[in-house]
Amino acid sequence: MAGLLNIGISGLNASQAGLLTTGHNITNAGTVGYNRQTVQTTTNEPQFSGVGFFGQGTRISAVTRSYSQFLENQVLNAENRRSELSTYNAQISQINNLLADSSAGLSPALEGFFSGVQEVAANPSNLAARQAMISNAQSLVSRFQSMDSRLSEIRQGVEDELAGSIEQVNSLATAIGDINQKIVIAQSVGTNVPANDLLDQRNKMIADLNQIVKVNAVAQNDGAMNVFIASGQTLVMGPNVMRLGTQPSQNDPTKLAVTLIGPSGSASELPESLLTGGTMGALLGFRRESLDPAQNRLGLMALGIAEAFNAQHREGQDLEGMLGLDFFKSPAVAMRPDGAANVTVDPQALGNLTGSDYQLINEDGTNFSLVRLTDNVRVINSAPLPASVDGLQISAGSLGVGETALIQPTRFAARDIGVAITDPRKLAAGNPVSSSASLANGGSGRIEGIEIGSTAGMVTAPSLTPNFAQISLSYSAGTNSFTVPAGFTLSSGTPPVADSSFNPATDSVGKRFILTSPAGFEFSFTAAGTPANGDAFTFSATDKGVADNRNATLLGALQTTKILFASGTGEPTATLQTAYSQIVTSIGNKTREVQVGERAQDALVQQATEARDALSGVNLDEEAANLVRFQQSYQAAGRVISIAQTLFDEVLSLAR
Amino acid sequence: MRISTSTIFARGLAGMQSQTAELFRAQQQISSGKRILTPADDPVAAARVLDVGQSKAINTQFTTNQGAAQDNLRLLEGRLTGAADVLQYARERAVQAGNASLAPSDLKAIATDIRAQYDGLLGIANSQDSNGEYLFAGYKSQVQPFEGNIAGVSYAGDQGVRTIQVSSSRSMPITQPGSDIFENTRTIDNTAISVVAANGNSSGVGLNVTFAPPSSPVNPSFTGRRYDVSFNAGNFTVTERQPGGAQTSTVVPGPAPITVNGLEIDVTGAVSNGDTFEVFVASKSVFKNVALFVDALERPGPANTADGAVAFALKNLDAGLDSVIRARTTVGSNLVEIENLQNIGADVDVQYSETISRLEDVDLAEAISRLTRNQTFLEAAQQSYLRITNLSLFNFLN
């Protein structure tokens, strides 16, 4: 009787445990990271009798969770990548939206500015048109600045979020260290007794950590889990935890870099290339691959328009008869540390500017190396300064031997560009050199299309008003050539060679000459028509206050002139507008790539999660069925006890 | 396969969210009319829209410039037509003055008329545009180009030609310097000199007047003059008459040839004592030539006839007229060119607009049908979600 009673009781216990676990499953159906649990039962040691073994009921051998490390790892990998893509998408979408509206981007401001230039070309002496052009230039500059400040805000946002992510990593790492300790203690009663709920919680923490940065988790025999980041740097070792921090990067102090803080408190910078995946990898990657190039490209445009426009403007003459000054305040090349070298932009080689940042290394005091950081090419390889490379003119500064400096030619250019001219009369719409044909001329020869090559020596400092003496050009029909005053030279062709011949029979449609003065200034012009023997032409300084629009026309032509991104042969390939379009395309392409990637990754995460949940997730119908099953088995076990009691009563009544 | 309850909820939710996103996108496309909402939607097309947009803006700018050039050229054309009319009228009066039956008082009346035409021509040469800028002053548009009166006009402008960019490859001249039109009407060589013998001369015309070497180019100060040359006892008396000025006489001893004021005067035949000749040296300036003519009518020389003056005037007024008409022809052909450019510009503008529209505008029919489709899908997803999530074994346990 006692045996039957015991068997019944063991059944009651097992059913009760089943009901408990089912209840636990039902109540945790929505708990993230929960793996459904099952009670494992086994038979008790049977009792031997002469005829065989009699079963002794059931006992609970273990409560296990339905868990597969393989499926869990798949989810971890998929979520890590998804989190990376979604963070990247969230960041780059900000730039994408900034560029989205074609009527609010840089294009309309650029068009407005050049339309102002054209107005001046049409009405060169009209002060209202000149003022309008300056106002348009100011609105172009402020468009540059507002786009740049938006990018800077995005950059600040990236760094704030990076700091936030690091806080999360640190608190998760601490929590994993704590729970490691609890698991080791909990499981110390025996290896077959898994601390299911603690393990679930730790898995959840590692999954959360994994969404921030790619980690490797390695289980230990004692139940602890060691967590490594980057290329194997320890984050959690048993109960011991390291911390992450931020500090300005050694290579680029304008950026925050991620550091690993050792037990002694010493911080070592983690290279960005090692921190991949997750939110943190996305933030660093976005800053490196999308934000820096976009801001540099925008700066390159600002620098390009400022330098190209200034160069042309300086070749003109304003309403007061003075040579043009800088129209735009040209942005200076940024450098860390300040004064490490003298770097200026070469206005003649704007096409060679790259929009990259550079690292300057002082090798041995005389030889310097310059590394272009976008592709890590040594554009100067241990050579003495000064040197000209990539549109930059570099001469030595205060950089000590063995030290390095960061040079950012275009990073802050969009922020620093400004309009230098406020007085509309200072706008150099005219050309400082005018030509006239002598009224006595007998032929039809004419001079046209004067373009300034250099204004050197055209003025006597500090005056800015060209005061060179009249240059007269006379034609001799006998030798079919022009005569210029002593010291001056005429040349033609590319490259120019000394040449003063002009044969009306072949050249009357126009022959281009370059006139070089002993003072240094030079200009080119076209001689055309049929001059008669002795005909004279004079070049003189243009009078002030004239409606001369020749330089304004050339300034306006810059809108469609290719000035940026030189090809291999050194010919620029992009106008300002196409340079902007390229920014839009590259950001648009990257955004699209990330968006498509995120959608694909969403599907992967879904598949992996479903595969995992098919094994580990709670199905309420199944649990309901289990409830009924365990209830019935509980009732059945109770029935066994009641039978045992009835049997016992039977025996007692026999004795009565 | 086991399906966990949370999967049912998550999958249903994800499905509805993606349908909602599609629906929202279609709605945005319809409400903005644009297919490309951000560059990421079609990076290549987005950049192309910007490029074509710039081309369109430049084309619009050129259209504006063409309008400005057209206004300027029309003004110029009007003024040049006026100048041609004035010169034409002066020429008719000169022909009238050639009538031998006219009395000196009649000639004076004609002179007064032509003097008024002279002032009219000067006024035209000094015309200003609506901004108060002088049309014929070259770059010096703030300076009155022609200063003076019948005694002499000086050109204060320069030889600059203002241009406006009317297409990517064409800079159209919108002004012509007055020096080209009024101050450079003919070439100066010996044909610029005309000699008329006085009526009372005993011999025939026997004076040969040429420019003294070096005769190319001729110093402009030697031109635009009128002289009386009389021969007496081997000496030449050269008397210059300047319009609006006194007359000055110089006696130059012979024998011929003699050189005076850049002219070489030779005798070709028997010249008798007392013979007098009238010598006109034409100028490149139409003003100077008209002034000489007016003066010759008002103060006839010793030849005592208007014949020489009239011959001189016809020849040189024609040259002036030619010059003005030449300038007007250039303006006219520029105007035709602008009209063509405007037509091309309008065509190109339509093409650019079409390109931009094709690149970024939404196909409304397609977008609306997509919207309706997504709406249907979403509603189906919502209904099925409710059905599935309502299923539970617990509903049947009691």
Short mmCIF file of N, CA and C in Angstrom, two decimals, chain A residues 197-287:
data_model
loop_
_atom_site.label_atom_id
_atom_site.label_comp_id
_atom_site.label_asym_id
_atom_site.label_seq_id
_atom_site.Cartn_x
_atom_site.Cartn_y
_atom_site.Cartn_z
N ASP A 197 16.84 30.76 -15.86
CA ASP A 197 16.39 32.14 -16.00
C ASP A 197 17.57 33.10 -15.99
N LEU A 198 18.59 32.80 -15.18
CA LEU A 198 19.79 33.65 -15.17
C LEU A 198 20.50 33.57 -16.52
N LEU A 199 20.56 32.36 -17.07
CA LEU A 199 21.21 32.20 -18.37
C LEU A 199 20.47 33.00 -19.43
N ASP A 200 19.11 32.94 -19.36
CA ASP A 200 18.32 33.72 -20.31
C ASP A 200 18.64 35.20 -20.20
N GLN A 201 18.71 35.64 -18.92
CA GLN A 201 18.98 37.07 -18.74
C GLN A 201 20.33 37.46 -19.30
N ARG A 202 21.33 36.56 -19.07
CA ARG A 202 22.66 36.89 -19.58
C ARG A 202 22.67 36.89 -21.11
N ASN A 203 21.97 35.92 -21.69
CA ASN A 203 21.89 35.91 -23.16
C ASN A 203 21.31 37.21 -23.68
N LYS A 204 20.28 37.68 -22.98
CA LYS A 204 19.63 38.91 -23.39
C LYS A 204 20.63 40.09 -23.32
N MET A 205 21.43 40.10 -22.25
CA MET A 205 22.40 41.19 -22.11
C MET A 205 23.44 41.14 -23.22
N ILE A 206 23.90 39.91 -23.52
CA ILE A 206 24.90 39.80 -24.58
C ILE A 206 24.29 40.20 -25.92
N ALA A 207 23.03 39.84 -26.12
CA ALA A 207 22.35 40.24 -27.35
C ALA A 207 22.26 41.76 -27.43
N ASP A 208 21.93 42.40 -26.30
CA ASP A 208 21.85 43.86 -26.28
C ASP A 208 23.21 44.48 -26.59
N LEU A 209 24.24 43.92 -25.95
CA LEU A 209 25.60 44.42 -26.16
C LEU A 209 25.98 44.27 -27.62
N ASN A 210 25.60 43.12 -28.16
CA ASN A 210 25.94 42.81 -29.54
C ASN A 210 25.29 43.78 -30.53
N GLN A 211 24.17 44.35 -30.13
CA GLN A 211 23.55 45.34 -31.02
C GLN A 211 24.32 46.64 -31.02
N ILE A 212 25.11 46.87 -29.98
CA ILE A 212 25.88 48.11 -29.92
C ILE A 212 27.23 47.93 -30.61
N VAL A 213 27.88 46.82 -30.32
CA VAL A 213 29.16 46.56 -30.97
C VAL A 213 29.34 45.05 -31.08
N LYS A 214 30.02 44.66 -32.12
CA LYS A 214 30.23 43.22 -32.35
C LYS A 214 31.08 42.64 -31.22
N VAL A 215 30.56 41.60 -30.54
CA VAL A 215 31.33 40.99 -29.44
C VAL A 215 31.46 39.49 -29.69
N ASN A 216 32.47 38.91 -29.05
CA ASN A 216 32.62 37.47 -29.04
C ASN A 216 32.41 37.00 -27.62
N ALA A 217 31.49 36.04 -27.43
CA ALA A 217 31.24 35.52 -26.08
C ALA A 217 31.73 34.08 -26.03
N VAL A 218 32.55 33.79 -25.04
CA VAL A 218 33.09 32.44 -24.92
C VAL A 218 32.70 31.89 -23.55
N ALA A 219 31.98 30.75 -23.56
CA ALA A 219 31.51 30.18 -22.29
C ALA A 219 32.65 29.47 -21.57
N GLN A 220 32.66 29.59 -20.26
CA GLN A 220 33.67 28.91 -19.46
C GLN A 220 33.04 27.69 -18.79
N ASN A 221 33.91 26.78 -18.30
CA ASN A 221 33.37 25.56 -17.70
C ASN A 221 32.56 25.84 -16.45
N ASP A 222 32.93 26.89 -15.73
CA ASP A 222 32.22 27.15 -14.47
C ASP A 222 30.90 27.88 -14.71
N GLY A 223 30.54 28.08 -15.97
CA GLY A 223 29.26 28.73 -16.26
C GLY A 223 29.40 30.19 -16.58
N ALA A 224 30.59 30.77 -16.30
CA ALA A 224 30.78 32.19 -16.62
C ALA A 224 30.93 32.36 -18.13
N MET A 225 30.70 33.58 -18.60
CA MET A 225 30.83 33.88 -20.03
C MET A 225 31.82 35.03 -20.17
N ASN A 226 32.89 34.82 -20.98
CA ASN A 226 33.86 35.90 -21.21
C ASN A 226 33.48 36.63 -22.50
N VAL A 227 33.57 37.94 -22.46
CA VAL A 227 33.15 38.73 -23.62
C VAL A 227 34.34 39.52 -24.14
N PHE A 228 34.57 39.43 -25.45
CA PHE A 228 35.68 40.15 -26.08
C PHE A 228 35.14 41.07 -27.16
N ILE A 229 35.79 42.21 -27.33
CA ILE A 229 35.39 43.10 -28.42
C ILE A 229 36.59 43.34 -29.33
N ALA A 230 36.33 44.05 -30.43
CA ALA A 230 37.35 44.41 -31.42
C ALA A 230 38.15 43.18 -31.80
N SER A 231 39.49 43.25 -31.73
CA SER A 231 40.28 42.10 -32.17
C SER A 231 40.69 41.26 -30.98
N GLY A 232 39.77 41.04 -30.06
CA GLY A 232 40.06 40.15 -28.94
C GLY A 232 40.38 40.87 -27.65
N GLN A 233 40.09 42.18 -27.59
CA GLN A 233 40.29 42.89 -26.32
C GLN A 233 39.20 42.45 -25.34
N THR A 234 39.63 42.15 -24.09
CA THR A 234 38.70 41.64 -23.10
C THR A 234 37.79 42.76 -22.61
N LEU A 235 36.48 42.47 -22.60
CA LEU A 235 35.56 43.42 -21.99
C LEU A 235 35.09 42.85 -20.65
N VAL A 236 34.72 41.55 -20.67
CA VAL A 236 34.31 40.88 -19.43
C VAL A 236 35.09 39.58 -19.32
N MET A 237 35.70 39.38 -18.15
CA MET A 237 36.41 38.13 -17.89
C MET A 237 35.89 37.62 -16.56
N GLY A 238 34.98 36.64 -16.62
CA GLY A 238 34.36 36.17 -15.39
C GLY A 238 33.63 37.33 -14.74
N PRO A 239 33.94 37.61 -13.50
CA PRO A 239 33.26 38.73 -12.82
C PRO A 239 33.97 40.07 -13.08
N ASN A 240 35.14 40.02 -13.76
CA ASN A 240 35.93 41.25 -13.93
C ASN A 240 35.54 41.98 -15.22
N VAL A 241 35.47 43.30 -15.12
CA VAL A 241 34.94 44.08 -16.24
C VAL A 241 35.90 45.23 -16.55
N MET A 242 36.16 45.44 -17.87
CA MET A 242 36.91 46.62 -18.32
C MET A 242 35.90 47.66 -18.78
N ARG A 243 36.38 48.89 -18.94
CA ARG A 243 35.44 49.94 -19.36
C ARG A 243 35.89 50.53 -20.70
N LEU A 244 34.90 51.05 -21.44
CA LEU A 244 35.22 51.82 -22.63
C LEU A 244 35.08 53.30 -22.30
N GLY A 245 35.81 54.13 -23.03
CA GLY A 245 35.70 55.58 -22.82
C GLY A 245 35.90 56.30 -24.15
N THR A 246 35.88 57.63 -24.11
CA THR A 246 36.17 58.39 -25.33
C THR A 246 37.24 59.42 -25.02
N GLN A 247 37.99 59.74 -26.05
CA GLN A 247 38.93 60.86 -25.95
C GLN A 247 39.22 61.34 -27.37
N PRO A 248 39.69 62.58 -27.53
CA PRO A 248 39.99 63.06 -28.88
C PRO A 248 41.02 62.15 -29.55
N SER A 249 40.79 61.83 -30.78
CA SER A 249 41.66 60.90 -31.49
C SER A 249 43.06 61.48 -31.63
N GLN A 250 44.05 60.58 -31.59
CA GLN A 250 45.43 61.04 -31.74
C GLN A 250 45.67 61.58 -33.14
N ASN A 251 45.09 60.90 -34.14
CA ASN A 251 45.33 61.33 -35.52
C ASN A 251 44.56 62.59 -35.86
N ASP A 252 43.37 62.71 -35.33
CA ASP A 252 42.52 63.83 -35.68
C ASP A 252 41.81 64.30 -34.42
N PRO A 253 42.42 65.27 -33.75
CA PRO A 253 41.89 65.69 -32.46
C PRO A 253 40.50 66.31 -32.56
N THR A 254 40.01 66.55 -33.78
CA THR A 254 38.66 67.09 -33.88
C THR A 254 37.62 66.01 -33.70
N LYS A 255 38.06 64.75 -33.65
CA LYS A 255 37.11 63.65 -33.54
C LYS A 255 37.25 62.96 -32.19
N LEU A 256 36.12 62.41 -31.71
CA LEU A 256 36.18 61.58 -30.52
C LEU A 256 36.49 60.15 -30.96
N ALA A 257 37.46 59.51 -30.28
CA ALA A 257 37.77 58.12 -30.58
C ALA A 257 37.39 57.28 -29.38
N VAL A 258 37.19 55.97 -29.60
CA VAL A 258 36.81 55.06 -28.53
C VAL A 258 38.07 54.49 -27.88
N THR A 259 38.10 54.47 -26.56
CA THR A 259 39.27 53.93 -25.87
C THR A 259 38.85 52.79 -24.98
N LEU A 260 39.79 51.92 -24.68
CA LEU A 260 39.59 50.83 -23.72
C LEU A 260 40.36 51.22 -22.47
N ILE A 261 39.63 51.28 -21.32
CA ILE A 261 40.29 51.73 -20.10
C ILE A 261 40.66 50.50 -19.28
N GLY A 262 41.93 50.33 -19.05
CA GLY A 262 42.42 49.16 -18.32
C GLY A 262 42.14 49.30 -16.84
N PRO A 263 42.43 48.23 -16.08
CA PRO A 263 42.18 48.24 -14.62
C PRO A 263 42.93 49.38 -13.96
N SER A 264 44.10 49.75 -14.50
CA SER A 264 44.88 50.80 -13.87
C SER A 264 44.36 52.18 -14.25
N GLY A 265 43.38 52.23 -15.12
CA GLY A 265 42.82 53.52 -15.53
C GLY A 265 43.48 54.09 -16.77
N SER A 266 44.46 53.36 -17.34
CA SER A 266 45.12 53.89 -18.54
C SER A 266 44.25 53.60 -19.76
N ALA A 267 44.05 54.64 -20.59
CA ALA A 267 43.17 54.48 -21.75
C ALA A 267 44.01 54.26 -23.01
N SER A 268 43.63 53.26 -23.79
CA SER A 268 44.31 53.09 -25.07
C SER A 268 43.27 53.16 -26.19
N GLU A 269 43.64 53.88 -27.26
CA GLU A 269 42.68 54.13 -28.32
C GLU A 269 42.45 52.86 -29.12
N LEU A 270 41.19 52.53 -29.37
CA LEU A 270 40.87 51.38 -30.21
C LEU A 270 40.76 51.86 -31.66
N PRO A 271 41.52 51.27 -32.57
CA PRO A 271 41.41 51.71 -33.97
C PRO A 271 39.98 51.52 -34.48
N GLU A 272 39.52 52.52 -35.25
CA GLU A 272 38.14 52.47 -35.74
C GLU A 272 37.88 51.22 -36.57
N SER A 273 38.93 50.79 -37.29
CA SER A 273 38.72 49.66 -38.20
C SER A 273 38.38 48.38 -37.44
N LEU A 274 38.73 48.33 -36.15
CA LEU A 274 38.44 47.12 -35.39
C LEU A 274 37.04 47.12 -34.82
N LEU A 275 36.47 48.32 -34.63
CA LEU A 275 35.14 48.40 -34.03
C LEU A 275 34.11 48.33 -35.15
N THR A 276 33.71 47.10 -35.45
CA THR A 276 32.76 46.96 -36.54
C THR A 276 31.43 46.49 -36.00
N GLY A 277 30.44 46.63 -36.82
CA GLY A 277 29.12 46.11 -36.48
C GLY A 277 28.43 46.91 -35.41
N GLY A 278 27.13 46.72 -35.31
CA GLY A 278 26.35 47.35 -34.27
C GLY A 278 26.27 48.86 -34.41
N THR A 279 25.63 49.48 -33.42
CA THR A 279 25.45 50.92 -33.44
C THR A 279 26.78 51.65 -33.53
N MET A 280 27.74 51.18 -32.72
CA MET A 280 29.00 51.89 -32.64
C MET A 280 29.76 51.81 -33.95
N GLY A 281 29.78 50.61 -34.54
CA GLY A 281 30.44 50.46 -35.84
C GLY A 281 29.78 51.33 -36.88
N ALA A 282 28.45 51.43 -36.81
CA ALA A 282 27.73 52.25 -37.78
C ALA A 282 28.07 53.72 -37.60
N LEU A 283 28.10 54.18 -36.34
CA LEU A 283 28.38 55.60 -36.10
C LEU A 283 29.77 55.97 -36.60
N LEU A 284 30.74 55.10 -36.25
CA LEU A 284 32.12 55.40 -36.68
C LEU A 284 32.22 55.31 -38.19
N GLY A 285 31.59 54.27 -38.76
CA GLY A 285 31.65 54.11 -40.22
C GLY A 285 30.97 55.25 -40.94
N PHE A 286 29.83 55.68 -40.43
CA PHE A 286 29.11 56.80 -41.04
C PHE A 286 29.96 58.06 -41.01
N ARG A 287 30.57 58.31 -39.86
CA ARG A 287 31.39 59.52 -39.74
C ARG A 287 32.56 59.47 -40.72
#
